[in-house]
mmCIF file of C-alpha atoms in Angstrom:
data_model
loop_
_atom_site.group_PDB
_atom_site.id
_atom_site.type_symbol
_atom_site.label_atom_id
_atom_site.label_comp_id
_atom_site.label_asym_id
_atom_site.label_seq_id
_atom_site.Cartn_x
_atom_site.Cartn_y
_atom_site.Cartn_z
ATOM 1 C CA MET A 1 0.000 0.000 0.000
ATOM 2 C CA PHE A 2 2.902 2.328 0.807
ATOM 3 C CA LEU A 3 4.388 1.871 -2.659
ATOM 4 C CA LEU A 4 0.991 2.560 -4.251
ATOM 5 C CA ILE A 5 0.726 5.897 -2.416
ATOM 6 C CA LEU A 6 4.362 6.710 -3.219
ATOM 7 C CA PHE A 7 3.935 6.114 -6.952
ATOM 8 C CA ALA A 8 0.697 8.132 -7.010
ATOM 9 C CA PHE A 9 2.414 10.974 -5.149
ATOM 10 C CA VAL A 10 5.341 10.947 -7.579
ATOM 11 C CA ALA A 11 3.034 10.997 -10.606
ATOM 12 C CA VAL A 12 0.816 13.801 -9.304
ATOM 13 C CA GLY A 13 3.247 15.766 -7.099
ATOM 14 C CA VAL A 14 6.124 16.114 -9.553
ATOM 15 C CA SER A 15 3.694 16.931 -12.346
ATOM 16 C CA PHE A 16 2.074 19.556 -10.084
ATOM 17 C CA ILE A 17 5.416 21.329 -9.662
ATOM 18 C CA CYS A 18 6.250 21.069 -13.369
ATOM 19 C CA SER A 19 2.923 22.599 -14.370
ATOM 20 C CA ILE A 20 3.401 25.531 -11.984
ATOM 21 C CA LEU A 21 6.898 26.156 -13.357
ATOM 22 C CA GLU A 22 5.669 26.013 -16.956
ATOM 23 C CA ALA A 23 2.700 28.339 -16.419
ATOM 24 C CA ALA A 24 4.742 30.861 -14.426
ATOM 25 C CA LEU A 25 7.557 30.904 -16.997
ATOM 26 C CA LEU A 26 5.185 31.444 -19.923
ATOM 27 C CA SER A 27 3.267 34.149 -18.023
ATOM 28 C CA ILE A 28 6.298 36.357 -17.382
ATOM 29 C CA THR A 29 5.959 39.366 -19.675
ATOM 30 C CA PRO A 30 8.829 41.128 -21.493
ATOM 31 C CA SER A 31 7.849 44.405 -19.803
ATOM 32 C CA TYR A 32 8.242 42.806 -16.350
ATOM 33 C CA VAL A 33 11.708 41.523 -17.245
ATOM 34 C CA ALA A 34 12.675 44.958 -18.598
ATOM 35 C CA GLN A 35 11.559 46.644 -15.361
ATOM 36 C CA LEU A 36 13.957 44.446 -13.375
ATOM 37 C CA LYS A 37 17.004 45.744 -15.266
ATOM 38 C CA GLU A 38 17.570 48.637 -12.857
ATOM 39 C CA LYS A 39 15.909 47.306 -9.705
ATOM 40 C CA ARG A 40 17.263 43.724 -9.722
ATOM 41 C CA PRO A 41 19.865 43.387 -12.489
ATOM 42 C CA LYS A 42 20.946 39.841 -11.552
ATOM 43 C CA LEU A 43 17.383 38.514 -11.626
ATOM 44 C CA HIS A 44 16.812 40.424 -14.868
ATOM 45 C CA ALA A 45 19.805 38.729 -16.507
ATOM 46 C CA LYS A 46 18.695 35.265 -15.386
ATOM 47 C CA LEU A 47 15.069 35.685 -16.462
ATOM 48 C CA GLN A 48 16.116 37.304 -19.733
ATOM 49 C CA ASN A 49 18.293 34.284 -20.488
ATOM 50 C CA LEU A 50 15.431 31.886 -19.720
ATOM 51 C CA LYS A 51 12.945 33.829 -21.861
ATOM 52 C CA THR A 52 15.404 34.241 -24.743
ATOM 53 C CA ASN A 53 16.206 30.515 -24.801
ATOM 54 C CA ILE A 54 12.790 29.364 -23.657
ATOM 55 C CA ASP A 55 13.064 26.031 -25.499
ATOM 56 C CA ARG A 56 15.640 24.828 -22.953
ATOM 57 C CA PRO A 57 13.643 25.294 -19.703
ATOM 58 C CA LEU A 58 10.471 24.045 -21.412
ATOM 59 C CA ALA A 59 12.289 20.927 -22.599
ATOM 60 C CA ALA A 60 13.552 20.303 -19.047
ATOM 61 C CA ILE A 61 10.090 20.776 -17.531
ATOM 62 C CA LEU A 62 8.327 18.555 -20.069
ATOM 63 C CA THR A 63 11.000 15.848 -19.818
ATOM 64 C CA LEU A 64 10.672 15.647 -16.028
ATOM 65 C CA ASN A 65 6.877 15.787 -16.283
ATOM 66 C CA THR A 66 6.776 12.937 -18.807
ATOM 67 C CA VAL A 67 9.122 10.773 -16.728
ATOM 68 C CA ALA A 68 7.020 11.384 -13.605
ATOM 69 C CA HIS A 69 3.763 10.564 -15.420
ATOM 70 C CA THR A 70 5.135 7.423 -17.040
ATOM 71 C CA ALA A 71 6.922 6.047 -13.973
ATOM 72 C CA GLY A 72 4.117 6.999 -11.603
ATOM 73 C CA ALA A 73 1.348 5.532 -13.772
ATOM 74 C CA ALA A 74 3.280 2.312 -14.323
ATOM 75 C CA GLY A 75 4.019 2.006 -10.608
ATOM 76 C CA VAL A 76 0.409 2.705 -9.613
ATOM 77 C CA GLY A 77 -0.875 0.127 -12.085
ATOM 78 C CA ALA A 78 1.510 -2.530 -10.791
ATOM 79 C CA GLN A 79 0.721 -1.854 -7.121
ATOM 80 C CA VAL A 80 -3.050 -1.808 -7.675
ATOM 81 C CA GLY A 81 -2.751 -5.288 -9.184
ATOM 82 C CA VAL A 82 -0.771 -6.468 -6.168
ATOM 83 C CA VAL A 83 -2.937 -4.861 -3.468
ATOM 84 C CA PHE A 84 -6.458 -5.032 -4.925
ATOM 85 C CA GLY A 85 -6.180 -7.394 -7.852
ATOM 86 C CA ASP A 86 -6.297 -6.894 -11.600
ATOM 87 C CA GLY A 87 -10.044 -6.238 -11.511
ATOM 88 C CA TYR A 88 -9.450 -2.765 -10.074
ATOM 89 C CA LEU A 89 -7.045 -1.582 -12.780
ATOM 90 C CA ALA A 90 -9.810 0.227 -14.684
ATOM 91 C CA VAL A 91 -10.969 1.986 -11.505
ATOM 92 C CA ALA A 92 -7.380 2.975 -10.667
ATOM 93 C CA SER A 93 -6.861 4.350 -14.173
ATOM 94 C CA ALA A 94 -10.011 6.484 -13.912
ATOM 95 C CA VAL A 95 -9.020 7.830 -10.486
ATOM 96 C CA MET A 96 -5.476 8.630 -11.660
ATOM 97 C CA THR A 97 -6.815 10.394 -14.755
ATOM 98 C CA VAL A 98 -8.998 12.675 -12.615
ATOM 99 C CA LEU A 99 -6.181 13.324 -10.124
ATOM 100 C CA ILE A 100 -3.690 14.163 -12.863
ATOM 101 C CA LEU A 101 -6.189 16.377 -14.691
ATOM 102 C CA VAL A 102 -7.164 18.377 -11.595
ATOM 103 C CA LEU A 103 -4.056 18.280 -9.383
ATOM 104 C CA SER A 104 -1.312 18.303 -11.994
ATOM 105 C CA GLU A 105 -2.860 20.348 -14.814
ATOM 106 C CA ILE A 106 -5.802 22.636 -14.007
ATOM 107 C CA LEU A 107 -4.936 23.673 -10.429
ATOM 108 C CA PRO A 108 -1.155 24.198 -10.755
ATOM 109 C CA LYS A 109 -1.369 26.002 -14.091
ATOM 110 C CA THR A 110 -4.000 28.331 -12.658
ATOM 111 C CA ILE A 111 -1.718 29.033 -9.689
ATOM 112 C CA GLY A 112 1.299 29.584 -11.933
ATOM 113 C CA ALA A 113 -0.559 31.933 -14.271
ATOM 114 C CA LYS A 114 -2.082 33.931 -11.401
ATOM 115 C CA PHE A 115 0.933 34.221 -9.091
ATOM 116 C CA TRP A 116 3.766 34.359 -11.639
ATOM 117 C CA ARG A 117 5.131 37.605 -10.200
ATOM 118 C CA GLN A 118 5.633 35.997 -6.798
ATOM 119 C CA LEU A 119 7.097 32.842 -8.357
ATOM 120 C CA ALA A 120 9.394 34.601 -10.850
ATOM 121 C CA PRO A 121 12.365 35.114 -8.447
ATOM 122 C CA MET A 122 12.446 31.354 -7.703
ATOM 123 C CA LEU A 123 12.322 30.188 -11.312
ATOM 124 C CA PRO A 124 15.961 30.726 -12.395
ATOM 125 C CA GLY A 125 17.426 28.551 -9.618
ATOM 126 C CA ILE A 126 14.974 25.677 -10.089
ATOM 127 C CA LEU A 127 14.969 25.717 -13.881
ATOM 128 C CA ASN A 128 18.738 26.053 -14.245
ATOM 129 C CA PHE A 129 19.133 23.030 -11.943
ATOM 130 C CA LEU A 130 16.692 21.013 -14.081
ATOM 131 C CA ILE A 131 18.500 22.093 -17.253
ATOM 132 C CA MET A 132 21.797 20.918 -15.771
ATOM 133 C CA ILE A 133 20.631 17.426 -14.715
ATOM 134 C CA LEU A 134 18.598 16.867 -17.897
ATOM 135 C CA ARG A 135 21.234 18.230 -20.265
ATOM 136 C CA PRO A 136 21.304 15.190 -22.661
ATOM 137 C CA PHE A 137 17.548 15.379 -23.264
ATOM 138 C CA ILE A 138 17.712 19.150 -23.743
ATOM 139 C CA TRP A 139 20.541 18.761 -26.257
ATOM 140 C CA MET A 140 18.393 16.382 -28.309
ATOM 141 C CA SER A 141 15.474 18.802 -28.065
ATOM 142 C CA ASP A 142 17.692 21.669 -29.276
ATOM 143 C CA GLN A 143 18.794 19.683 -32.318
ATOM 144 C CA ILE A 144 15.196 18.872 -33.236
ATOM 145 C CA THR A 145 13.856 22.419 -32.801
ATOM 146 C CA LYS A 146 16.724 23.893 -34.843
ATOM 147 C CA ARG A 147 15.727 21.709 -37.773
ATOM 148 C CA ILE A 148 11.998 22.361 -37.437
ATOM 149 C CA GLY A 149 12.110 26.133 -37.836
ATOM 150 C CA GLY A 150 13.994 29.358 -37.297
ATOM 151 C CA GLU A 151 13.237 32.353 -35.148
ATOM 152 C CA GLU A 152 9.680 33.637 -35.078
ATOM 153 C CA HIS A 153 9.151 37.250 -36.126
ATOM 154 C CA VAL A 154 7.281 39.193 -33.458
ATOM 155 C CA ASP A 155 5.254 42.204 -34.567
ATOM 156 C CA VAL A 156 5.879 44.375 -31.515
ATOM 157 C CA ARG A 157 3.918 47.334 -32.904
ATOM 158 C CA SER A 158 0.753 45.255 -33.294
ATOM 159 C CA GLU A 159 1.164 43.841 -29.795
ATOM 160 C CA ILE A 160 1.512 47.310 -28.274
ATOM 161 C CA LYS A 161 -1.590 48.483 -30.165
ATOM 162 C CA ALA A 162 -3.486 45.441 -28.905
ATOM 163 C CA LEU A 163 -2.361 46.181 -25.335
ATOM 164 C CA ALA A 164 -3.501 49.796 -25.703
ATOM 165 C CA THR A 165 -6.904 48.635 -26.959
ATOM 166 C CA LEU A 166 -7.157 46.150 -24.098
ATOM 167 C CA GLY A 167 -6.182 48.850 -21.602
ATOM 168 C CA HIS A 168 -8.893 51.127 -22.985
ATOM 169 C CA GLU A 169 -11.503 48.368 -22.817
ATOM 170 C CA GLN A 170 -10.550 47.748 -19.182
ATOM 171 C CA LYS A 171 -10.710 51.517 -18.520
ATOM 172 C CA LEU A 172 -7.011 51.691 -17.609
ATOM 173 C CA ILE A 173 -6.318 54.322 -20.292
ATOM 174 C CA ASP A 174 -8.722 56.681 -22.029
ATOM 175 C CA ALA A 175 -9.543 56.925 -25.725
ATOM 176 C CA ASP A 176 -7.142 59.827 -26.335
ATOM 177 C CA GLU A 177 -4.216 57.903 -24.856
ATOM 178 C CA ARG A 178 -5.035 54.859 -26.965
ATOM 179 C CA ARG A 179 -5.243 57.027 -30.097
ATOM 180 C CA VAL A 180 -1.894 58.701 -29.369
ATOM 181 C CA ILE A 181 -0.186 55.333 -28.864
ATOM 182 C CA GLY A 182 -1.619 54.002 -32.125
ATOM 183 C CA ASN A 183 -0.720 57.130 -34.093
ATOM 184 C CA MET A 184 2.839 57.140 -32.739
ATOM 185 C CA LEU A 185 3.320 53.551 -33.869
ATOM 186 C CA ASP A 186 1.900 54.367 -37.327
ATOM 187 C CA LEU A 187 4.156 57.366 -38.009
ATOM 188 C CA HIS A 188 6.523 55.274 -40.121
ATOM 189 C CA THR A 189 3.641 54.414 -42.491
ATOM 190 C CA ILE A 190 2.367 57.993 -42.944
ATOM 191 C CA ARG A 191 3.862 60.095 -45.746
ATOM 192 C CA VAL A 192 4.682 63.786 -45.570
ATOM 193 C CA ARG A 193 2.137 64.520 -48.320
ATOM 194 C CA ASP A 194 -0.595 63.321 -45.932
ATOM 195 C CA VAL A 195 0.228 65.769 -43.114
ATOM 196 C CA MET A 196 1.936 68.772 -44.727
ATOM 197 C CA THR A 197 0.406 72.226 -44.999
ATOM 198 C CA PRO A 198 -0.303 72.645 -48.754
ATOM 199 C CA ARG A 199 1.209 75.546 -50.664
ATOM 200 C CA THR A 200 -2.282 76.843 -51.466
ATOM 201 C CA VAL A 201 -2.586 78.025 -47.850
ATOM 202 C CA CYS A 202 1.109 78.791 -47.313
ATOM 203 C CA GLU A 203 2.178 82.421 -47.352
ATOM 204 C CA SER A 204 5.591 82.518 -49.028
ATOM 205 C CA VAL A 205 7.840 85.546 -49.503
ATOM 206 C CA ARG A 206 10.253 86.458 -52.289
ATOM 207 C CA PRO A 207 13.950 86.690 -51.480
ATOM 208 C CA ASP A 208 14.205 90.167 -53.060
ATOM 209 C CA GLU A 209 11.459 91.672 -50.880
ATOM 210 C CA THR A 210 12.542 94.204 -48.286
ATOM 211 C CA ILE A 211 11.912 93.633 -44.614
ATOM 212 C CA SER A 212 9.502 96.569 -44.528
ATOM 213 C CA GLU A 213 7.453 95.123 -47.404
ATOM 214 C CA PHE A 214 7.373 91.769 -45.704
ATOM 215 C CA LEU A 215 6.310 93.160 -42.321
ATOM 216 C CA TYR A 216 3.535 95.220 -43.887
ATOM 217 C CA ARG A 217 2.152 92.128 -45.611
ATOM 218 C CA ALA A 218 2.682 89.822 -42.654
ATOM 219 C CA LYS A 219 1.098 91.967 -39.947
ATOM 220 C CA THR A 220 -2.351 90.463 -40.556
ATOM 221 C CA LEU A 221 -1.081 86.888 -40.889
ATOM 222 C CA PRO A 222 -0.966 84.487 -37.912
ATOM 223 C CA TYR A 223 2.255 82.724 -38.944
ATOM 224 C CA SER A 224 5.632 83.043 -37.232
ATOM 225 C CA ARG A 225 7.692 81.421 -40.019
ATOM 226 C CA PHE A 226 7.474 81.997 -43.759
ATOM 227 C CA PRO A 227 9.103 79.979 -46.575
ATOM 228 C CA VAL A 228 11.299 82.052 -48.888
ATOM 229 C CA ILE A 229 10.632 80.965 -52.497
ATOM 230 C CA ASP A 230 11.546 82.849 -55.659
ATOM 231 C CA ALA A 231 9.534 83.070 -58.897
ATOM 232 C CA ASP A 232 11.198 79.929 -60.264
ATOM 233 C CA GLU A 233 10.249 78.000 -57.088
ATOM 234 C CA VAL A 234 13.853 77.836 -55.937
ATOM 235 C CA PRO A 235 13.955 77.677 -52.120
ATOM 236 C CA HIS A 236 16.058 80.264 -50.268
ATOM 237 C CA GLY A 237 15.229 79.246 -46.691
ATOM 238 C CA ILE A 238 12.735 80.595 -44.178
ATOM 239 C CA ILE A 239 12.247 83.943 -42.488
ATOM 240 C CA LEU A 240 11.186 84.322 -38.848
ATOM 241 C CA ARG A 241 8.797 87.151 -38.046
ATOM 242 C CA ASN A 242 10.515 87.932 -34.718
ATOM 243 C CA GLU A 243 13.911 88.281 -36.388
ATOM 244 C CA ALA A 244 12.420 90.478 -39.106
ATOM 245 C CA LEU A 245 10.924 92.810 -36.474
ATOM 246 C CA GLU A 246 14.381 93.406 -35.011
ATOM 247 C CA ALA A 247 16.196 93.737 -38.352
ATOM 248 C CA ASP A 248 16.962 96.758 -40.516
ATOM 249 C CA THR A 249 13.841 97.336 -42.623
ATOM 250 C CA ASP A 250 15.924 98.226 -45.675
ATOM 251 C CA LYS A 251 17.496 94.786 -45.823
ATOM 252 C CA THR A 252 16.148 92.147 -48.166
ATOM 253 C CA ILE A 253 14.563 88.903 -47.060
ATOM 254 C CA ASN A 254 17.414 86.930 -48.600
ATOM 255 C CA GLN A 255 19.906 88.644 -46.264
ATOM 256 C CA LEU A 256 17.968 87.471 -43.226
ATOM 257 C CA ALA A 257 16.724 84.075 -44.423
ATOM 258 C CA ARG A 258 17.711 81.003 -42.448
ATOM 259 C CA ASP A 259 18.741 77.725 -44.009
ATOM 260 C CA VAL A 260 15.979 75.135 -44.146
ATOM 261 C CA ASP A 261 15.889 71.438 -44.954
ATOM 262 C CA ILE A 262 14.048 70.137 -48.000
ATOM 263 C CA VAL A 263 12.188 66.826 -47.847
ATOM 264 C CA ALA A 264 10.389 64.768 -50.457
ATOM 265 C CA GLU A 265 6.648 64.405 -50.096
ATOM 266 C CA SER A 266 7.055 60.612 -50.163
ATOM 267 C CA VAL A 267 9.257 60.479 -47.039
ATOM 268 C CA ASN A 268 7.622 59.030 -43.927
ATOM 269 C CA VAL A 269 6.692 61.362 -41.093
ATOM 270 C CA GLU A 270 8.805 59.554 -38.494
ATOM 271 C CA GLN A 271 12.010 60.361 -40.409
ATOM 272 C CA VAL A 272 11.071 64.023 -40.735
ATOM 273 C CA MET A 273 10.198 64.295 -37.042
ATOM 274 C CA ARG A 274 13.583 62.851 -36.040
ATOM 275 C CA MET A 275 15.362 65.181 -38.473
ATOM 276 C CA LEU A 276 13.590 68.284 -37.167
ATOM 277 C CA LEU A 277 14.212 67.349 -33.534
ATOM 278 C CA ASP A 278 17.872 66.490 -34.119
ATOM 279 C CA LYS A 279 18.502 69.772 -35.962
ATOM 280 C CA ARG A 280 16.308 71.773 -33.569
ATOM 281 C CA GLN A 281 14.211 73.084 -36.423
ATOM 282 C CA HIS A 282 10.476 73.650 -36.633
ATOM 283 C CA MET A 283 9.817 73.580 -40.372
ATOM 284 C CA ALA A 284 10.944 71.863 -43.579
ATOM 285 C CA LEU A 285 10.003 72.629 -47.183
ATOM 286 C CA VAL A 286 8.285 69.866 -49.159
ATOM 287 C CA PHE A 287 9.017 69.250 -52.851
ATOM 288 C CA ASP A 288 7.829 66.491 -55.169
ATOM 289 C CA GLU A 289 10.000 64.313 -57.408
ATOM 290 C CA HIS A 290 9.829 66.925 -60.189
ATOM 291 C CA GLY A 291 11.211 69.716 -58.020
ATOM 292 C CA THR A 292 7.871 71.456 -57.576
ATOM 293 C CA TRP A 293 7.241 73.144 -54.253
ATOM 294 C CA MET A 294 4.272 71.396 -52.621
ATOM 295 C CA GLY A 295 4.080 73.044 -49.198
ATOM 296 C CA VAL A 296 5.666 72.914 -45.758
ATOM 297 C CA VAL A 297 5.718 70.392 -42.942
ATOM 298 C CA THR A 298 6.157 71.510 -39.350
ATOM 299 C CA LEU A 299 6.506 69.907 -35.953
ATOM 300 C CA GLU A 300 2.996 71.172 -35.282
ATOM 301 C CA ASP A 301 1.692 69.175 -38.265
ATOM 302 C CA ILE A 302 3.375 66.053 -36.896
ATOM 303 C CA ILE A 303 2.135 66.594 -33.340
ATOM 304 C CA GLU A 304 -1.391 67.092 -34.660
ATOM 305 C CA THR A 305 -1.026 63.777 -36.505
ATOM 306 C CA ILE A 306 0.025 62.059 -33.284
ATOM 307 C CA LEU A 307 -2.745 63.633 -31.215
ATOM 308 C CA GLY A 308 -5.338 63.045 -33.907
ATOM 309 C CA GLN A 309 -6.720 66.566 -33.596
ATOM 310 C CA PRO A 310 -5.641 70.087 -34.584
ATOM 311 C CA ILE A 311 -3.724 72.360 -32.228
ATOM 312 C CA MET A 312 -5.307 75.810 -32.155
ATOM 313 C CA ASP A 313 -4.290 78.976 -30.353
ATOM 314 C CA GLU A 314 -6.044 82.321 -29.941
ATOM 315 C CA THR A 315 -5.047 83.540 -33.413
ATOM 316 C CA ASP A 316 -6.078 80.483 -35.436
ATOM 317 C CA THR A 317 -9.183 81.008 -37.568
ATOM 318 C CA VAL A 318 -9.472 77.544 -39.117
ATOM 319 C CA PRO A 319 -8.928 74.199 -37.335
ATOM 320 C CA SER A 320 -7.197 72.488 -40.269
ATOM 321 C CA LEU A 321 -5.193 74.210 -42.988
ATOM 322 C CA ARG A 322 -5.271 71.024 -45.068
ATOM 323 C CA ARG A 323 -9.065 70.963 -44.959
ATOM 324 C CA TYR A 324 -9.173 74.698 -45.611
ATOM 325 C CA ALA A 325 -6.914 74.228 -48.657
ATOM 326 C CA GLN A 326 -9.172 71.484 -50.001
ATOM 327 C CA GLN A 327 -12.251 73.671 -49.494
ATOM 328 C CA ARG A 328 -10.580 76.557 -51.323
ATOM 329 C CA TRP A 329 -9.601 74.257 -54.179
ATOM 330 C CA ASP A 330 -13.119 72.796 -54.413
ATOM 331 C CA LYS A 331 -14.580 76.301 -54.387
ATOM 332 C CA ARG A 332 -12.175 77.375 -57.140
ATOM 333 C CA LEU A 333 -13.120 74.358 -59.279
ATOM 334 C CA LYS A 334 -16.811 75.028 -58.732
ATOM 335 C CA GLN A 335 -16.376 78.685 -59.695
ATOM 336 C CA SER A 336 -14.400 77.659 -62.791
ATOM 337 C CA ASP A 337 -17.169 75.266 -63.839
ATOM 338 C CA THR A 338 -19.758 78.009 -63.328
ATOM 339 C CA ASP A 339 -17.777 80.510 -65.422
ATOM 340 C CA ASN A 340 -17.314 77.974 -68.223
ATOM 341 C CA SER A 341 -21.036 77.206 -68.179
ATOM 342 C CA ASP A 342 -21.929 80.911 -68.395
ATOM 343 C CA THR A 343 -19.520 81.400 -71.301
ATOM 344 C CA THR A 344 -21.030 78.463 -73.173
ATOM 345 C CA ASN A 345 -24.576 79.797 -72.657
ATOM 346 C CA GLU A 346 -23.588 83.244 -73.978
ATOM 347 C CA LYS A 347 -22.196 81.727 -77.183
ATOM 348 C CA HIS A 348 -25.425 79.877 -77.784
#
């Protein structure tokens, strides 16, 4: 009877521990491991190694679990035949199945998944010991997995978006925060042409204008920076209103213009944002592949893209210059169609 209990304990008990270890290991998140880097660097290094080479601890756990199940079940079957007779083998098998299902699968995996934070500090010591004593089996497992497939590509951006959506659904973050996270992750897919301020609503100045002419024209405009473009659409930089106010009014714009970067309209917004921040600039001029000036892109345009809504101050009269440009263009087309229709009617 003692041997029967011992074999049953081995089958269920060892499997119980293995299931807890497996569930806890798989539940540890990359963000948790990253947080340990400064607080507990040694634990961080050990857990990072286990998560990076997760095939090795899993192989050790599953090997020990399989050995315990096989040896325990065989021992229980043999002892039931000795103690109770062969007629009780079916009953013993049913009881062992229930015990293994509940006590070595459902219960321990629930515990491991729920309390993985508390169990995480203990995992490296236990799992590294198992890896050491089961090294031959792990080596065979490594050889098999290497031949089955390579490294899996993880789409981190999609996972972060999914976490943001989940956080919003659980009311941990609000809708604006979720939108900002999603827009930040999508910056590399958005082109400058989609966020720039079109030339139709840009107020440019000629390089040969005098400062006095510029200030007279600019006094009713809400902009602080103006692109300097000549008649042939050759860029000469940008002019800042504040610098013009302090300059000699007889000077020309070209004498005061600052250098400005030129970007293609097909470049992604993330690249432009990094460029502007690195160079401590606020604006870049946008040209197409034919060298035609298309408009300007500013840090404000990019921030509005991230926030998903326009930034307006006391002097702004329209919420979106892009929308305003489209409305002006539509109005111009409509007026052109009307004029053409009137001309046709007069001829007839």
